[in-house]
PDB file of C-alpha atoms and ligand atoms in Angstrom:
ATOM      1  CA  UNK A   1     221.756 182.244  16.380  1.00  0.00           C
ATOM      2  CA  UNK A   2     218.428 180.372  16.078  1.00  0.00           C
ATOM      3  CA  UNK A   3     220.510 177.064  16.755  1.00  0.00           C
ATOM      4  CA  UNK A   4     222.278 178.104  19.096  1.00  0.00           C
ATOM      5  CA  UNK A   5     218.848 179.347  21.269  1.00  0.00           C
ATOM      6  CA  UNK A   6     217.547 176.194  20.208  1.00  0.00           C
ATOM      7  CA  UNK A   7     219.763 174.164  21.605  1.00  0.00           C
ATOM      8  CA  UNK A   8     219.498 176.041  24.903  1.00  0.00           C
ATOM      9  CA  UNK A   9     216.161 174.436  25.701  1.00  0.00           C
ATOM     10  CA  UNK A  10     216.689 170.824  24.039  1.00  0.00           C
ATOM     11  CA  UNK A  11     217.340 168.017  26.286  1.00  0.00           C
ATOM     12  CA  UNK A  12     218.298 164.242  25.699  1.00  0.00           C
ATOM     13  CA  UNK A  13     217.079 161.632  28.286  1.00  0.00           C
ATOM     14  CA  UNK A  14     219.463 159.914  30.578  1.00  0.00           C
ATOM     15  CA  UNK A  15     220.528 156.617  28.994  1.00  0.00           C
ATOM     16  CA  UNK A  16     221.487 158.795  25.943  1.00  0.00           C
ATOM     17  CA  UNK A  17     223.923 161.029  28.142  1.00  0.00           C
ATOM     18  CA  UNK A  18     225.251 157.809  30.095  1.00  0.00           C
ATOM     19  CA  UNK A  19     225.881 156.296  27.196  1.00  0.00           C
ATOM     20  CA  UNK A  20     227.688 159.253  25.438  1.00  0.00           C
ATOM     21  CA  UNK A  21     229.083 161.657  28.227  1.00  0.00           C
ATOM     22  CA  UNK A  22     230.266 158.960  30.484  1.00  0.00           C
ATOM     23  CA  UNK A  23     232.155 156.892  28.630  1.00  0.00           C
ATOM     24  CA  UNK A  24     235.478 156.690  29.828  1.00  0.00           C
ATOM     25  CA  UNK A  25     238.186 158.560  28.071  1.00  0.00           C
ATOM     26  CA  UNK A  26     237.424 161.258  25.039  1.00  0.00           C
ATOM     27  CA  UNK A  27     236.011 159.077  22.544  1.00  0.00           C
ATOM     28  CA  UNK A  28     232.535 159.741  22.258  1.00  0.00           C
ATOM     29  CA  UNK A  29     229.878 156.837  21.150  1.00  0.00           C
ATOM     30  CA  UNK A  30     226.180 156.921  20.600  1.00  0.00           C
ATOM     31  CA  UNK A  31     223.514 154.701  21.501  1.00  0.00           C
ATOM     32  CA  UNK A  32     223.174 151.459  19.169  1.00  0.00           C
ATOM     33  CA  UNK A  33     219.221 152.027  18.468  1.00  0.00           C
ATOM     34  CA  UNK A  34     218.119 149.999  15.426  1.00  0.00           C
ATOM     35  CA  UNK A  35     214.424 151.463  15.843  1.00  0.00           C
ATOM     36  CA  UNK A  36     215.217 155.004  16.246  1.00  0.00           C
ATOM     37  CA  UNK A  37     217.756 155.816  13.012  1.00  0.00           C
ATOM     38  CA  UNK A  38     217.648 159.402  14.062  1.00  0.00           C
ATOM     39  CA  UNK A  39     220.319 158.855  16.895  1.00  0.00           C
ATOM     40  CA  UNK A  40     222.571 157.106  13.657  1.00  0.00           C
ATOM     41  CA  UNK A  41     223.119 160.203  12.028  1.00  0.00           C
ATOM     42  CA  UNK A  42     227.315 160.533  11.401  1.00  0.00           C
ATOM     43  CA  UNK A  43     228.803 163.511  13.577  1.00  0.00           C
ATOM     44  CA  UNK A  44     230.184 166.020  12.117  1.00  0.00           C
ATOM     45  CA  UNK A  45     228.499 166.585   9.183  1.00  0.00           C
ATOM     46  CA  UNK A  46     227.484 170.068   9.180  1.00  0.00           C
ATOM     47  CA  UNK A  47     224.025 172.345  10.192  1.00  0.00           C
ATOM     48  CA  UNK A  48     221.766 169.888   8.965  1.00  0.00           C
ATOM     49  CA  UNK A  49     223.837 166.248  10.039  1.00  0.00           C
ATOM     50  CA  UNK A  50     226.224 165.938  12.541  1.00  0.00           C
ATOM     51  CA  UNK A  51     225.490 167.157  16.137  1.00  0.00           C
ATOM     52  CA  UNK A  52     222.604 169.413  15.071  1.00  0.00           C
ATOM     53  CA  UNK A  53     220.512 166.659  13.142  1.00  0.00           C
ATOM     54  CA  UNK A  54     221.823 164.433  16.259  1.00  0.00           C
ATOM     55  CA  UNK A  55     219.706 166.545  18.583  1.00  0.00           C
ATOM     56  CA  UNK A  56     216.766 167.610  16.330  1.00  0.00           C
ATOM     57  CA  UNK A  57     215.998 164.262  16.145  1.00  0.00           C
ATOM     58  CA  UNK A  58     216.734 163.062  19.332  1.00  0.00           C
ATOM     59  CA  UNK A  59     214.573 165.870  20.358  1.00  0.00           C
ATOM     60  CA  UNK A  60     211.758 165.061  18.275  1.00  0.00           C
ATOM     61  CA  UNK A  61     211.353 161.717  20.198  1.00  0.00           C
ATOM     62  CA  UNK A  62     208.483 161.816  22.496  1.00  0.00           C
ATOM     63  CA  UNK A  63     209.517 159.504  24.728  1.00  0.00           C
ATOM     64  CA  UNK A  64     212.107 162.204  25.347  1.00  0.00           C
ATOM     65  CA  UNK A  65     210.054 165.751  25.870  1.00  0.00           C
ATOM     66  CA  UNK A  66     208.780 163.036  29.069  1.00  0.00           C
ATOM     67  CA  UNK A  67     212.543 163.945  30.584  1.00  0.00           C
ATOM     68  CA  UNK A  68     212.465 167.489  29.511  1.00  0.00           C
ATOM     69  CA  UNK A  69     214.339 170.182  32.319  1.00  0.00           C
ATOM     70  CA  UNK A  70     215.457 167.199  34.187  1.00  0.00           C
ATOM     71  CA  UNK A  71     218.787 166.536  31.981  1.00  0.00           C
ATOM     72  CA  UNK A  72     219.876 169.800  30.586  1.00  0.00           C
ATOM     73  CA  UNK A  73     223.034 170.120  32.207  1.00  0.00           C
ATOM     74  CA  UNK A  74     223.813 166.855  31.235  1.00  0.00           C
ATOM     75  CA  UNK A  75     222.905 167.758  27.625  1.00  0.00           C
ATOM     76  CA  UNK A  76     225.050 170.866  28.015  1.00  0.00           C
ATOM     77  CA  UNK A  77     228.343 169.299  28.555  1.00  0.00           C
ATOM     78  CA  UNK A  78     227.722 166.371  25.733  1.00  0.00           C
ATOM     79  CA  UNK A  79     227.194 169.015  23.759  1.00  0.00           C
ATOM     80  CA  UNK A  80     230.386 170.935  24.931  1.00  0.00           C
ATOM     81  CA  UNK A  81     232.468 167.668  24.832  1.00  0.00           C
ATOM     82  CA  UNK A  82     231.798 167.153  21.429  1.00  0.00           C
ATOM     83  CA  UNK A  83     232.651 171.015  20.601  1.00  0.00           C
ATOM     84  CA  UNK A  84     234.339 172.609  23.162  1.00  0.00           C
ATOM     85  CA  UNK A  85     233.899 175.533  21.596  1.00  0.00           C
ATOM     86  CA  UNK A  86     230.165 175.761  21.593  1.00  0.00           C
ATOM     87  CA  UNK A  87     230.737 176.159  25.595  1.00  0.00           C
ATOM     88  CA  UNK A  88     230.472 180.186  26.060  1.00  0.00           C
ATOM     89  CA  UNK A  89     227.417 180.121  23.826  1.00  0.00           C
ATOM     90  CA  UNK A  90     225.520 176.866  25.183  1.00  0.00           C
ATOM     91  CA  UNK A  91     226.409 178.323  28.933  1.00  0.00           C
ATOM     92  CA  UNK A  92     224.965 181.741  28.584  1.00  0.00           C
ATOM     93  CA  UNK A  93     221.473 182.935  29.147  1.00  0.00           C
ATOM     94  CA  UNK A  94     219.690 183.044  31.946  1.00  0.00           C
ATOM     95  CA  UNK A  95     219.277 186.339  33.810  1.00  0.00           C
ATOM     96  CA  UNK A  96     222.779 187.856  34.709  1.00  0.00           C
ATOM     97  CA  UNK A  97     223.784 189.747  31.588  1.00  0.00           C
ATOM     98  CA  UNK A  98     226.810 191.837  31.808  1.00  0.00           C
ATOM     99  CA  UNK A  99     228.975 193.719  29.666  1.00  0.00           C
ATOM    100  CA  UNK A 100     232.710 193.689  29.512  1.00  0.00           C
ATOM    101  CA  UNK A 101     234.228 197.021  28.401  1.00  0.00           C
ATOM    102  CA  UNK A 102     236.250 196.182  25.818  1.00  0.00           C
ATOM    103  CA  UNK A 103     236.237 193.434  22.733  1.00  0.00           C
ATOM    104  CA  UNK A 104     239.838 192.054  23.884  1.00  0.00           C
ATOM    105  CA  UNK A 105     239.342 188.307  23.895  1.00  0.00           C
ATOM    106  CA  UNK A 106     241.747 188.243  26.957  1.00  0.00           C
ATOM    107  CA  UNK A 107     239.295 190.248  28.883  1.00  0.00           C
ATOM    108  CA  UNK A 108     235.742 189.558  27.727  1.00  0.00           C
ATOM    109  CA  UNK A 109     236.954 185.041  27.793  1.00  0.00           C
ATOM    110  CA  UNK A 110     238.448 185.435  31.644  1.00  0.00           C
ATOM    111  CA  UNK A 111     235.372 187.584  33.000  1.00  0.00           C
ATOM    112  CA  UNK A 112     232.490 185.387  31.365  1.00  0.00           C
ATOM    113  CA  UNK A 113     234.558 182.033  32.031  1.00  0.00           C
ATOM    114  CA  UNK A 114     234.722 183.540  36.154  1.00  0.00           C
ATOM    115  CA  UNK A 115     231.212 184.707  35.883  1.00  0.00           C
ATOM    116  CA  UNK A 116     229.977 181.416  34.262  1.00  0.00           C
ATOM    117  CA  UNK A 117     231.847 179.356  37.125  1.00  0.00           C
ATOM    118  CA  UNK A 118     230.522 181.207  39.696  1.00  0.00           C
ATOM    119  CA  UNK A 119     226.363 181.479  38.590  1.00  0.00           C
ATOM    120  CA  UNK A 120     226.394 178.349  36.167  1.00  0.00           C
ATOM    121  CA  UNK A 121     224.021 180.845  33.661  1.00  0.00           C
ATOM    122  CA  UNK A 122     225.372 184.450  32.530  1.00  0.00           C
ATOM    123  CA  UNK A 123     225.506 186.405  29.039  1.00  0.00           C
ATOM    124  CA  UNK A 124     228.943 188.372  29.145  1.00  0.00           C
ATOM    125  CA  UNK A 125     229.744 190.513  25.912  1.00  0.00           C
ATOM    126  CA  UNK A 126     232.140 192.974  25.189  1.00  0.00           C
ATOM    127  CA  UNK A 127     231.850 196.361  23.990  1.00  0.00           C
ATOM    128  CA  UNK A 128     235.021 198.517  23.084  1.00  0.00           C
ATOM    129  CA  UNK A 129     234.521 201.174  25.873  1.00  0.00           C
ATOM    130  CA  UNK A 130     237.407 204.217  25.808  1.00  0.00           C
ATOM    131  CA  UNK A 131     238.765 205.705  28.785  1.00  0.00           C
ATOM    132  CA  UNK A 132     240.166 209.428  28.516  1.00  0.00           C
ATOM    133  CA  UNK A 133     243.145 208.671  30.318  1.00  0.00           C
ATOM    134  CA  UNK A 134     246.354 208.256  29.363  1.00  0.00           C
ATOM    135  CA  UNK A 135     246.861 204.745  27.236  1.00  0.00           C
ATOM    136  CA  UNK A 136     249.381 203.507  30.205  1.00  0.00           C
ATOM    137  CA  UNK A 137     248.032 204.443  33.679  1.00  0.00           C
ATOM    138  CA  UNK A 138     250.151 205.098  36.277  1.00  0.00           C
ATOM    139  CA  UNK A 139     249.202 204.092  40.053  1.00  0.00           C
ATOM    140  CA  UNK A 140     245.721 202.710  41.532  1.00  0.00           C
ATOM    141  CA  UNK A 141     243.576 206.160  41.213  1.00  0.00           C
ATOM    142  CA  UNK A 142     244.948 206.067  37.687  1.00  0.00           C
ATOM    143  CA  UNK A 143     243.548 202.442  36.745  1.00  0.00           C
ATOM    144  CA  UNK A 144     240.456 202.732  38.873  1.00  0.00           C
ATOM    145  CA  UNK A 145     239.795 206.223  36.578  1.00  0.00           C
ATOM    146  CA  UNK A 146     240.415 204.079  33.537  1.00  0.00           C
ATOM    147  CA  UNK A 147     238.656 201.437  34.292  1.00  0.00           C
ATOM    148  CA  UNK A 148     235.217 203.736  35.140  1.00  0.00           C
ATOM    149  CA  UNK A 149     235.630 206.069  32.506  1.00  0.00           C
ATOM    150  CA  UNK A 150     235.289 202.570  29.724  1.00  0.00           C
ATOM    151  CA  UNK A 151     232.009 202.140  31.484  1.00  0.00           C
ATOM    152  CA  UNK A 152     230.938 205.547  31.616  1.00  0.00           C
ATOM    153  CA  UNK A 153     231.489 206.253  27.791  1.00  0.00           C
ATOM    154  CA  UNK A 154     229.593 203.475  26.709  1.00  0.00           C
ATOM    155  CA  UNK A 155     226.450 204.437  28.750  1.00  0.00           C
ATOM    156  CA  UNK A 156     226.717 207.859  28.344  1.00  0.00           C
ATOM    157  CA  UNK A 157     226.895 206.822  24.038  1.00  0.00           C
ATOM    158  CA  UNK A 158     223.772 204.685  24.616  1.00  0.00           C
ATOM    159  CA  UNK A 159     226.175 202.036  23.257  1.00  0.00           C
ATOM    160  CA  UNK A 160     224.432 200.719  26.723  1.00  0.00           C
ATOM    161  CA  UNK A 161     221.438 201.072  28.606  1.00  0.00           C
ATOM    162  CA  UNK A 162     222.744 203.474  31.426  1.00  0.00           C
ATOM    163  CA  UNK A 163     221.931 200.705  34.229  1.00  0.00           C
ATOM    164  CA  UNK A 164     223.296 197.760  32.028  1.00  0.00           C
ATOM    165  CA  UNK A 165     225.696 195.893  35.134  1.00  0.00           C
ATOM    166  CA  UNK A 166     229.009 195.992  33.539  1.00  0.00           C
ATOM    167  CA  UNK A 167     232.237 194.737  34.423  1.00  0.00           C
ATOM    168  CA  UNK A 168     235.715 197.021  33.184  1.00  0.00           C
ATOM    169  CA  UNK A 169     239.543 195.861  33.325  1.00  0.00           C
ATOM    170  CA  UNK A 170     242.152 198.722  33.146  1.00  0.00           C
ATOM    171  CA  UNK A 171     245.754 197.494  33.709  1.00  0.00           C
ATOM    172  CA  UNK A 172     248.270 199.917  35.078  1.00  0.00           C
ATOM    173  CA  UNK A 173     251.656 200.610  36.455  1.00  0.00           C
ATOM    174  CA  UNK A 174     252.717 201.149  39.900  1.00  0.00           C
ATOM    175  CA  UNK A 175     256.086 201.620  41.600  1.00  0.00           C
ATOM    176  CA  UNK A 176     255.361 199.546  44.613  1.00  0.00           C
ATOM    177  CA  UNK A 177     259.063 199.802  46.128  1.00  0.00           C
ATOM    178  CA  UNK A 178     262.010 202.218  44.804  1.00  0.00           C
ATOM    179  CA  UNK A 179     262.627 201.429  41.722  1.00  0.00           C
ATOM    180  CA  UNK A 180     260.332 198.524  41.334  1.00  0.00           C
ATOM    181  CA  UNK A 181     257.584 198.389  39.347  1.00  0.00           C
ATOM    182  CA  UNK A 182     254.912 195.972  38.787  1.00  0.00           C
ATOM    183  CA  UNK A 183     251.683 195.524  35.770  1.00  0.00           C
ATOM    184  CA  UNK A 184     248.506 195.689  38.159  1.00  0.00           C
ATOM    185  CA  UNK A 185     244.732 195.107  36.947  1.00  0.00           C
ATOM    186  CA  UNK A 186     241.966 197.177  37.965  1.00  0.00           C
ATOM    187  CA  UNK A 187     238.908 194.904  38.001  1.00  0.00           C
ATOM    188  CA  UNK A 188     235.323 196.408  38.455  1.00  0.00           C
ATOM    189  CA  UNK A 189     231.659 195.418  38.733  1.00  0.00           C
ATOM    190  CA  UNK A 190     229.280 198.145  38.613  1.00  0.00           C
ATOM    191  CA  UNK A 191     225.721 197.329  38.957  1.00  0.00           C
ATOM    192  CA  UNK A 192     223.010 200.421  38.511  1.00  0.00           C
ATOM    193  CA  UNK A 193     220.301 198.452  38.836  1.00  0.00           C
ATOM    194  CA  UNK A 194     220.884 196.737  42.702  1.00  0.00           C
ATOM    195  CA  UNK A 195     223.087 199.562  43.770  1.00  0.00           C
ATOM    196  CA  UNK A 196     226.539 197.256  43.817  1.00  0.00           C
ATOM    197  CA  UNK A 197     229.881 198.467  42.706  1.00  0.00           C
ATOM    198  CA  UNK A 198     232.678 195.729  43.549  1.00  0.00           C
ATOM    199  CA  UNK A 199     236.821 197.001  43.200  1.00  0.00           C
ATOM    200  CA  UNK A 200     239.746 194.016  42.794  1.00  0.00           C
ATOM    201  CA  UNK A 201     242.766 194.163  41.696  1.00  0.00           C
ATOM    202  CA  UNK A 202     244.669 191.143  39.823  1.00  0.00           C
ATOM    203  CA  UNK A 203     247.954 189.591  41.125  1.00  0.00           C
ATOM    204  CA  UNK A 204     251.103 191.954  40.276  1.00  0.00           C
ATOM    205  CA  UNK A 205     253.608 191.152  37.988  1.00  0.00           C
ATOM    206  CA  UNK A 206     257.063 192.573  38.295  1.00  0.00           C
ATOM    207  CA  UNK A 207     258.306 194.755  35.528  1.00  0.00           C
ATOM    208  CA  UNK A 208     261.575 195.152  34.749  1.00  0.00           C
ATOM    209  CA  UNK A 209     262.921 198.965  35.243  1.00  0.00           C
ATOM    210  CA  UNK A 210     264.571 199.403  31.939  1.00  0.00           C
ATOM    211  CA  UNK A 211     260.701 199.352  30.266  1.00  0.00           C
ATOM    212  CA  UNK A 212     259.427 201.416  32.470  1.00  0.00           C
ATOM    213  CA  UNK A 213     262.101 204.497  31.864  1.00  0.00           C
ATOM    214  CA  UNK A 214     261.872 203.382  28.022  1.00  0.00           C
ATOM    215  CA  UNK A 215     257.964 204.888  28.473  1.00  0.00           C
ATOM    216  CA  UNK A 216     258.321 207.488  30.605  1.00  0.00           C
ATOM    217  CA  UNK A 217     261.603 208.755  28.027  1.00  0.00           C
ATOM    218  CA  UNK A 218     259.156 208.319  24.878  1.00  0.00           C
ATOM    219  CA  UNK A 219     256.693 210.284  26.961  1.00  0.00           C
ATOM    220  CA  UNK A 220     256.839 214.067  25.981  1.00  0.00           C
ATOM    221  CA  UNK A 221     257.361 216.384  28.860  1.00  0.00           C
ATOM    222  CA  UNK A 222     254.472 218.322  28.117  1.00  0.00           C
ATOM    223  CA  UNK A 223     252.246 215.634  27.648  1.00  0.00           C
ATOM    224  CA  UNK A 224     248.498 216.925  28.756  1.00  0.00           C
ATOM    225  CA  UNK A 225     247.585 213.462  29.970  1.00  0.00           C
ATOM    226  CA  UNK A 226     250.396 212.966  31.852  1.00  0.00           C
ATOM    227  CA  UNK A 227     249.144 213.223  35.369  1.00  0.00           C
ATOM    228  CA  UNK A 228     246.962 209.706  34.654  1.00  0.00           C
ATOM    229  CA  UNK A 229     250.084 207.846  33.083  1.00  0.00           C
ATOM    230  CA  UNK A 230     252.361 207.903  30.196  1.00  0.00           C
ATOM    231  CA  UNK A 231     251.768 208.504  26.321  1.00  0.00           C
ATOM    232  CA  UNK A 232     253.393 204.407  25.252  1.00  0.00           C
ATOM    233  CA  UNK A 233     252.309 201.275  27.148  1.00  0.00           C
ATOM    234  CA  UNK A 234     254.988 199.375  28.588  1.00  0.00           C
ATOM    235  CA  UNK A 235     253.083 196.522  26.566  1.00  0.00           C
ATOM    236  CA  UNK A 236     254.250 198.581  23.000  1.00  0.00           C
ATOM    237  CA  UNK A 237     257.705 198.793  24.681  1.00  0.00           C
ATOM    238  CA  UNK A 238     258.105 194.913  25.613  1.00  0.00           C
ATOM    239  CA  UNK A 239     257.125 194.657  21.991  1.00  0.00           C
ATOM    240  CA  UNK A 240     259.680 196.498  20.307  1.00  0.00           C
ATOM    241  CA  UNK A 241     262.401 195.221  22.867  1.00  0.00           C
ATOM    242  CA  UNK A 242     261.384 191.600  22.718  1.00  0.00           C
ATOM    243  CA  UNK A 243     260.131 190.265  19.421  1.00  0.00           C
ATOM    244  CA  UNK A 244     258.587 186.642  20.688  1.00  0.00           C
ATOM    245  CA  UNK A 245     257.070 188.603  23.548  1.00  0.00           C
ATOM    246  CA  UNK A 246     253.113 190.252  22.505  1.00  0.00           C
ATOM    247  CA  UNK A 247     252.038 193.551  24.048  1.00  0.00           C
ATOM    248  CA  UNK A 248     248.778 192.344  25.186  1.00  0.00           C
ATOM    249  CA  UNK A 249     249.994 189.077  26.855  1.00  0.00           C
ATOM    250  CA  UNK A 250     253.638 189.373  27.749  1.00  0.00           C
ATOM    251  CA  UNK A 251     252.827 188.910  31.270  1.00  0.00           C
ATOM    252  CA  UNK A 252     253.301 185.244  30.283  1.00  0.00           C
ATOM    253  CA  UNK A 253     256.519 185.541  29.210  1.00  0.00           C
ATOM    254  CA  UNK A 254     257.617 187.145  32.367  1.00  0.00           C
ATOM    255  CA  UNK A 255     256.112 184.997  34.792  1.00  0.00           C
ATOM    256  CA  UNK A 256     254.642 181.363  33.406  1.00  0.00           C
ATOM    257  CA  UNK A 257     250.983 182.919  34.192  1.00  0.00           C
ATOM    258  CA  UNK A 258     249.193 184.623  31.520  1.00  0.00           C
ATOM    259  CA  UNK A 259     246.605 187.762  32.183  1.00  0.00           C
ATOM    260  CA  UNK A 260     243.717 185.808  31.415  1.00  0.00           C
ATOM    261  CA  UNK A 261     244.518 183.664  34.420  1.00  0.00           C
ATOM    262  CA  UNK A 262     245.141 186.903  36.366  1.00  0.00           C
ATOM    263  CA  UNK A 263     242.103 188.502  35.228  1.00  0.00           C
ATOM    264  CA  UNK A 264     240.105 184.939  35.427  1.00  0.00           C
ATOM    265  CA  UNK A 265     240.862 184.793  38.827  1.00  0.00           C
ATOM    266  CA  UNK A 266     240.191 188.374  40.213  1.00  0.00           C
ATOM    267  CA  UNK A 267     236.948 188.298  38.491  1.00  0.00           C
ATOM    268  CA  UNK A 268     235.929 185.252  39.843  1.00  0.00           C
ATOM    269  CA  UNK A 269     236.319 186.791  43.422  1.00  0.00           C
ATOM    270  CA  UNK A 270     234.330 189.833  42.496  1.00  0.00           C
ATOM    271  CA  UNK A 271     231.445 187.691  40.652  1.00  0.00           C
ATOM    272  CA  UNK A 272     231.591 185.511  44.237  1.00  0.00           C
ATOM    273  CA  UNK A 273     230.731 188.846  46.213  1.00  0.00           C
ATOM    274  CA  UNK A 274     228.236 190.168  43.797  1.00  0.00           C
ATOM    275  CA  UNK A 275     226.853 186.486  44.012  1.00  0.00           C
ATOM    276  CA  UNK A 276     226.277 186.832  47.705  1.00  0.00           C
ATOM    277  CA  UNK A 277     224.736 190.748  47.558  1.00  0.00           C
ATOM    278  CA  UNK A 278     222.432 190.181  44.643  1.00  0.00           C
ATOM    279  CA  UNK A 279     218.384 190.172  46.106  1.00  0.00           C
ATOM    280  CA  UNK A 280     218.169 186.176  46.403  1.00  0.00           C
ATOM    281  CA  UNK A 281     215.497 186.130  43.464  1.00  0.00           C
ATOM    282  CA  UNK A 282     217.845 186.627  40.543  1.00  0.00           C
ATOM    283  CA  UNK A 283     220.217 183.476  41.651  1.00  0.00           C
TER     284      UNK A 283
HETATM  285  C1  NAG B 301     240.817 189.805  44.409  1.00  0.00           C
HETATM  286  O1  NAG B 301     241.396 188.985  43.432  1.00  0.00           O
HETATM  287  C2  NAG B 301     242.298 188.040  43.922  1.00  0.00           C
HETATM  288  C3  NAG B 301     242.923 187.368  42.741  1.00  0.00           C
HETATM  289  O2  NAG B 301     243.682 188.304  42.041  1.00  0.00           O
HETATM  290  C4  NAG B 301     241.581 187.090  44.833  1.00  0.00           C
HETATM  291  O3  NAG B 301     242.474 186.128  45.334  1.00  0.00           O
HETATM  292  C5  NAG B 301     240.958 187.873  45.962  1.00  0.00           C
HETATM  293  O4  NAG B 301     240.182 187.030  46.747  1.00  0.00           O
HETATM  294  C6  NAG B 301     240.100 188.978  45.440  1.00  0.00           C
HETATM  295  N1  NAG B 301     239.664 189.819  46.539  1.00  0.00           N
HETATM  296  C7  NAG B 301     238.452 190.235  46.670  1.00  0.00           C
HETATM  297  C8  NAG B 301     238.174 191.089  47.860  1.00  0.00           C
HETATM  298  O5  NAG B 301     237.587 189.967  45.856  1.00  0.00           O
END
């Protein structure tokens, strides 16, 4: 973690960037520098060579703290070239920090990638907040309830602060025609702090009827959640029906567009209009 915070505040100077970031293509070179051997050091060589000593002692050049703040987007997507995957952790900080509801990598990656896009500098975590509903909602009241009641339990745990801004996904069912149903998301922003609570709703994706009556037949009659949904997911039925098809992505299979890009992009609209109602200070 201390690298990682480290490397939130270290900048390189320009001709360094040019000469790495911009070169055409994906190979990557570094400055030829006989007097500085510091900017030699091989990549990938682990926490103390590689990309980390590559920095430290970049950073330790005083001709570069003369460029400091002026570069460090630059030095953000060298860094993020080189290791894509450093990108959530090198973007985050600043002062939007939000809270997904739930540790689902397909949730938690879409909402901090649309939240990232939209203010450049935001922490988003998740924390595995439970709704009391049933595990497949059925219609909009149904998802909305889910989707609140993931925030709620975590703040009313202390899991988190109780005006922590936080951001829930519930997907549900709806029949949207006769006899044709569709997978829905429920997106939410609910900010304490500034008074803002922001509703959305992802894209929906048809669902074929035959899963739909599979869940509402393995659904007991008497089932005491049953007036927020039914007691199996369509997701666990798609599962057992369809062996190459996963219950937490088989939106994919259905339609070419997974539910990170649905969630992704109904997120992104709801960080836009929190964007534009936060006080001006905080952007
Ligand atoms: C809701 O999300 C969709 C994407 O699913 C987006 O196109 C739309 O602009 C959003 N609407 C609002 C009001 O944020």
């Amino acid at each position: 973690m201390f690298l990682i915070r480290f490397l939130c505040i270290v900048v390189l100077p320009n001709p360094v960037i040019q000469h790495g970031a911009s070169t055409a293509g994906s190979s990557i070179t570094f400055p030829e520098e006989p007097d500085d051997p510091r900017v030699h050091t091989p990549l990938n060589e682990g926490p103390t060579g590689g990309i980390w000593g590559f920095i430290k002692g970049v950073a330790g050049n005083p001709m570069v703290k003369s460029v400091l703040d002026k570069t460090k987007h630059s030095v953000e997507s060298v860094i993020t070239t080189l290791d894509p995957g450093m990108a959530p952790y090198i973007r985050s900080g600043g002062e939007l920090d939000l809270i997904v509801t739930s540790n689902k990598e397909v949730k938690v990656a879409a909402v901090r990638d649309a939240f990232q896009e939209v203010f450049g500098m935001a922490l988003v975590t998740g924390e595995d907040g439970q709704s009391n509903i049933a595990p497949q909602p059925v219609g909009y009241a149904a998802g909305l309830k889910g989707a609140q009641e993931r925030i709620d339990g975590l703040r009313r745990s202390g899991v988190i602060h109780e005006k922590q801004p936080a951001v829930s996904v519930e997907n549900f069912i709806a029949e949207l025609l006769p006899d044709k149903w569709f997978d829905i998301g429920c997106v939410i922003l609910d900010d304490p702090i500034h008074g803002i609570r922001l509703e959305n709703f992802t894209q929906a994706t048809p669902l074929p009827l035959e899963y739909v009556q599979q869940a509402q037949n393995l659904t007991p009659q008497d089932y005491n959640l049953r007036w927020s949904g039914l007691s199996v997911t369509v997701g666990e039925v798609l599962e057992r029906s369809l062996p190459q098809v996963s219950r937490t992505d088989w939106h994919v299979a259905f339609t070419g567009m997974s539910r990170r890009q649905m969630i992704f992009s109904a997120a992104k609209a709801l960080a836009g209009m929190y964007k534009q109602r936060l006080p001006p200070r905080i952007l």
